[in-house]
Amino acid sequence: MRFFNCLILLGFLLLAFVSANDPSPLQDFCVPATDFKSAVLVKGQYCKDPHHVTSDDFYTTRLKYGGDTSNKLGAAITPIFIDEFPALNGAGIAMSRVDYQKGGVNPPHHHPRASEIFTVLEGTLLAGFVTTNPDNKYYFKELHKGDTFIFPVGLIHFQKNIGNGPAKALAAFSSQNPGVVTIGNSVFNSKPFIQDEVLSKSFLFEKTEDVIELKERSWVHIINFG
């Protein structure tokens, strides 16, 4: 009896694991339709008629050029998520290019829907992530050209250029829409603002004026969506 109970439990665990990822495709591809008059309904999704799909639908030059790093953080992210590259629909993957000035940083953030595999193309970067409570263990590594590092799904991570010149890297994700939550922007630049007394108590500030000062800063968004 215990054996069958274990099998049932295992089945539910496997189902939960599969459900946690992007759904499996039900056809070869589904390029999202922009003209619904000529769209084809495939398994509940409106797709471009396969007879009208061309090679250009699967092609982009978006990662060829780096973003503008002339900001306070000295970094720029050029993503190709599903909104930027519709052919990713149903593929379950996405990518980003990250460019850094000398000393530039991609600040602490996390991706709620994807793991990330990160590869340095040029320069030297410090990369790290922190595990969940209560351990909050910090894993980090100095990365050089050709090195690769993994950021597990949902964990807070960052990169900083510690080399003598600019740097660039590619990030690949296990979801077509990984999502991005930048910690500082989300906490201190939400719309509307989180109440001062909540942040002051949460971050152990002695004065709420310290929270107000943080909110008044010009928080930088380095991701070039669209």
Short mmCIF file of C-alpha atoms in Angstrom, two decimals:
data_model
loop_
_atom_site.label_atom_id
_atom_site.label_comp_id
_atom_site.label_asym_id
_atom_site.label_seq_id
_atom_site.Cartn_x
_atom_site.Cartn_y
_atom_site.Cartn_z
CA MET A 1 0.00 0.00 0.00
CA ARG A 2 2.85 2.33 0.87
CA PHE A 3 4.44 1.58 -2.49
CA PHE A 4 1.33 2.70 -4.38
CA ASN A 5 1.05 5.82 -2.20
CA CYS A 6 4.65 6.66 -3.06
CA LEU A 7 3.92 6.19 -6.75
CA ILE A 8 0.93 8.53 -6.54
CA LEU A 9 3.02 11.13 -4.67
CA LEU A 10 5.81 10.84 -7.24
CA GLY A 11 3.29 11.33 -10.03
CA PHE A 12 2.02 14.55 -8.46
CA LEU A 13 5.60 15.79 -7.96
CA LEU A 14 6.47 15.13 -11.60
CA LEU A 15 3.29 16.88 -12.72
CA ALA A 16 4.17 19.91 -10.56
CA PHE A 17 7.70 20.01 -12.02
CA VAL A 18 6.47 19.90 -15.61
CA SER A 19 3.82 22.53 -14.90
CA ALA A 20 6.46 24.88 -13.46
CA ASN A 21 8.10 25.32 -16.87
CA ASP A 22 6.82 26.84 -20.08
CA PRO A 23 4.22 24.54 -21.67
CA SER A 24 5.36 22.04 -24.28
CA PRO A 25 4.66 23.10 -27.88
CA LEU A 26 1.68 21.55 -29.61
CA GLN A 27 2.93 22.24 -33.14
CA ASP A 28 6.22 22.93 -34.95
CA PHE A 29 5.98 26.67 -34.26
CA CYS A 30 3.47 29.40 -33.63
CA VAL A 31 4.59 32.82 -34.82
CA PRO A 32 2.05 35.16 -33.16
CA ALA A 33 -0.42 36.62 -35.62
CA THR A 34 -0.70 40.38 -36.10
CA ASP A 35 -3.46 40.12 -38.67
CA PHE A 36 -6.23 38.04 -37.13
CA LYS A 37 -8.14 37.87 -40.42
CA SER A 38 -5.46 35.55 -41.82
CA ALA A 39 -4.59 33.91 -38.50
CA VAL A 40 -4.91 30.21 -37.86
CA LEU A 41 -6.28 28.89 -34.58
CA VAL A 42 -3.97 26.07 -33.47
CA LYS A 43 -4.74 24.35 -30.17
CA GLY A 44 -6.28 27.54 -28.80
CA GLN A 45 -3.54 29.92 -30.01
CA TYR A 46 -3.82 32.44 -32.82
CA CYS A 47 -0.80 31.83 -35.03
CA LYS A 48 0.37 33.27 -38.30
CA ASP A 49 -0.73 31.04 -41.14
CA PRO A 50 2.27 28.68 -41.72
CA HIS A 51 1.93 29.31 -45.46
CA HIS A 52 2.67 33.00 -44.80
CA VAL A 53 5.59 32.44 -42.43
CA THR A 54 9.03 33.27 -43.85
CA SER A 55 12.61 32.83 -42.69
CA ASP A 56 12.61 36.46 -41.53
CA ASP A 57 10.09 35.55 -38.83
CA PHE A 58 12.81 33.49 -37.14
CA TYR A 59 15.59 36.06 -37.55
CA THR A 60 16.68 39.10 -35.55
CA THR A 61 19.73 41.36 -35.41
CA ARG A 62 18.75 42.79 -32.04
CA LEU A 63 21.79 41.40 -30.19
CA LYS A 64 24.31 42.53 -32.79
CA TYR A 65 24.83 45.97 -31.23
CA GLY A 66 25.40 46.88 -27.60
CA GLY A 67 23.12 49.13 -25.57
CA ASP A 68 23.86 52.62 -24.26
CA THR A 69 25.95 52.25 -21.10
CA SER A 70 26.23 56.00 -20.43
CA ASN A 71 24.08 55.86 -17.28
CA LYS A 72 24.76 55.87 -13.55
CA LEU A 73 25.14 52.08 -13.44
CA GLY A 74 27.40 51.90 -16.49
CA ALA A 75 25.55 48.95 -17.99
CA ALA A 76 22.89 48.19 -20.59
CA ILE A 77 20.77 45.11 -21.25
CA THR A 78 19.33 44.26 -24.65
CA PRO A 79 16.78 41.45 -24.24
CA ILE A 80 15.10 39.24 -26.79
CA PHE A 81 12.12 38.02 -24.83
CA ILE A 82 8.86 37.09 -26.54
CA ASP A 83 7.73 40.74 -26.77
CA GLU A 84 10.92 41.67 -28.63
CA PHE A 85 11.13 38.50 -30.74
CA PRO A 86 7.66 36.94 -31.29
CA ALA A 87 9.09 33.79 -32.87
CA LEU A 88 10.03 32.71 -29.32
CA ASN A 89 6.36 31.97 -28.73
CA GLY A 90 6.19 28.37 -27.56
CA ALA A 91 9.98 27.90 -27.71
CA GLY A 92 10.51 28.19 -23.95
CA ILE A 93 13.78 30.14 -24.30
CA ALA A 94 15.03 33.73 -24.39
CA MET A 95 18.33 35.64 -24.40
CA SER A 96 19.86 38.97 -23.42
CA ARG A 97 23.02 40.83 -24.29
CA VAL A 98 24.64 42.74 -21.42
CA ASP A 99 27.20 45.52 -21.99
CA TYR A 100 29.28 47.15 -19.25
CA GLN A 101 31.47 50.20 -18.99
CA LYS A 102 34.56 49.84 -16.83
CA GLY A 103 33.17 49.46 -13.31
CA GLY A 104 29.61 49.02 -14.60
CA VAL A 105 27.13 46.88 -12.69
CA ASN A 106 23.99 44.92 -13.48
CA PRO A 107 22.41 45.42 -10.04
CA PRO A 108 20.83 42.75 -7.83
CA HIS A 109 17.72 41.33 -9.48
CA HIS A 110 15.97 38.04 -10.11
CA HIS A 111 13.97 36.27 -12.80
CA PRO A 112 10.81 34.75 -11.30
CA ARG A 113 10.16 32.38 -14.21
CA ALA A 114 13.57 31.20 -15.44
CA SER A 115 17.02 29.93 -14.68
CA GLU A 116 19.85 31.77 -16.44
CA ILE A 117 23.07 30.56 -18.03
CA PHE A 118 25.52 33.44 -18.33
CA THR A 119 28.61 33.52 -20.59
CA VAL A 120 31.27 36.24 -20.75
CA LEU A 121 32.17 37.36 -24.28
CA GLU A 122 34.68 40.05 -23.37
CA GLY A 123 36.27 41.42 -20.19
CA THR A 124 36.31 40.32 -16.55
CA LEU A 125 33.18 40.20 -14.40
CA LEU A 126 32.32 39.42 -10.80
CA ALA A 127 29.09 37.40 -10.76
CA GLY A 128 27.18 36.06 -7.79
CA PHE A 129 23.85 34.98 -6.36
CA VAL A 130 22.31 34.52 -2.92
CA THR A 131 20.23 31.54 -1.82
CA THR A 132 16.85 31.70 -0.08
CA ASN A 133 16.19 32.18 3.64
CA PRO A 134 17.33 31.23 6.18
CA ASP A 135 20.83 30.43 4.85
CA ASN A 136 21.20 33.37 2.42
CA LYS A 137 24.47 31.84 1.23
CA TYR A 138 26.43 33.92 -1.25
CA TYR A 139 28.02 32.14 -4.23
CA PHE A 140 30.28 34.19 -6.48
CA LYS A 141 33.02 33.83 -9.08
CA GLU A 142 35.38 35.99 -11.09
CA LEU A 143 34.58 35.31 -14.73
CA HIS A 144 36.78 35.81 -17.78
CA LYS A 145 36.19 35.57 -21.52
CA GLY A 146 34.54 32.25 -22.33
CA ASP A 147 33.58 31.47 -18.72
CA THR A 148 30.02 30.45 -17.87
CA PHE A 149 28.01 30.77 -14.65
CA ILE A 150 24.51 29.60 -13.68
CA PHE A 151 21.91 31.67 -11.83
CA PRO A 152 19.16 29.34 -10.50
CA VAL A 153 15.55 30.33 -11.08
CA GLY A 154 14.20 33.01 -8.76
CA LEU A 155 17.44 33.73 -6.87
CA ILE A 156 18.83 37.26 -6.51
CA HIS A 157 21.98 37.77 -8.57
CA PHE A 158 24.21 40.45 -10.11
CA GLN A 159 27.30 41.10 -12.23
CA LYS A 160 29.96 43.80 -11.97
CA ASN A 161 32.73 44.69 -14.41
CA ILE A 162 35.98 44.44 -12.46
CA GLY A 163 38.29 44.53 -15.49
CA ASN A 164 40.35 47.34 -16.98
CA GLY A 165 38.02 48.01 -19.91
CA PRO A 166 34.50 47.41 -21.20
CA ALA A 167 32.87 43.99 -20.98
CA LYS A 168 30.01 42.15 -22.59
CA ALA A 169 28.13 38.91 -22.00
CA LEU A 170 25.24 36.79 -23.22
CA ALA A 171 22.52 35.39 -20.98
CA ALA A 172 20.18 32.57 -21.95
CA PHE A 173 16.94 31.80 -20.09
CA SER A 174 14.74 28.75 -19.66
CA SER A 175 11.57 30.71 -20.44
CA GLN A 176 10.39 32.83 -23.35
CA ASN A 177 9.29 35.41 -20.77
CA PRO A 178 11.61 35.11 -17.73
CA GLY A 179 10.55 38.38 -16.10
CA VAL A 180 12.93 40.78 -14.33
CA VAL A 181 12.60 42.18 -10.81
CA THR A 182 15.35 44.70 -9.99
CA ILE A 183 15.50 44.91 -6.20
CA GLY A 184 16.29 48.60 -5.67
CA ASN A 185 13.85 49.83 -8.32
CA SER A 186 11.07 47.58 -7.08
CA VAL A 187 11.42 48.47 -3.40
CA PHE A 188 12.24 52.18 -3.53
CA ASN A 189 10.68 53.23 -6.85
CA SER A 190 7.39 51.34 -6.92
CA LYS A 191 4.25 53.01 -8.27
CA PRO A 192 2.71 54.08 -5.95
CA PHE A 193 5.46 54.14 -3.32
CA ILE A 194 5.53 51.60 -0.52
CA GLN A 195 4.78 53.46 2.72
CA ASP A 196 7.84 55.02 4.40
CA GLU A 197 7.16 53.39 7.75
CA VAL A 198 7.05 49.94 6.14
CA LEU A 199 10.44 50.35 4.45
CA SER A 200 11.99 52.09 7.47
CA LYS A 201 11.03 49.21 9.76
CA SER A 202 11.89 46.49 7.23
CA PHE A 203 15.39 47.82 6.47
CA LEU A 204 16.13 48.91 10.06
CA PHE A 205 16.51 52.59 9.24
CA GLU A 206 16.59 54.82 12.31
CA LYS A 207 14.81 57.66 10.51
CA THR A 208 12.13 57.61 7.83
CA GLU A 209 14.03 60.49 6.21
CA ASP A 210 16.57 57.91 5.05
CA VAL A 211 13.83 56.09 3.15
CA ILE A 212 12.56 59.34 1.64
CA GLU A 213 16.08 60.15 0.44
CA LEU A 214 16.33 56.79 -1.30
CA LYS A 215 12.96 57.25 -2.97
CA GLU A 216 13.98 60.64 -4.32
CA ARG A 217 17.01 59.25 -6.14
CA SER A 218 16.91 58.84 -9.91
CA TRP A 219 16.61 55.09 -10.20
CA VAL A 220 18.08 53.80 -13.45
CA HIS A 221 16.41 51.29 -15.76
CA ILE A 222 19.12 49.65 -17.87
CA ILE A 223 16.91 47.18 -19.77
CA ASN A 224 16.01 48.27 -23.28
CA PHE A 225 12.64 46.62 -23.84
CA GLY A 226 11.02 47.05 -27.24
#
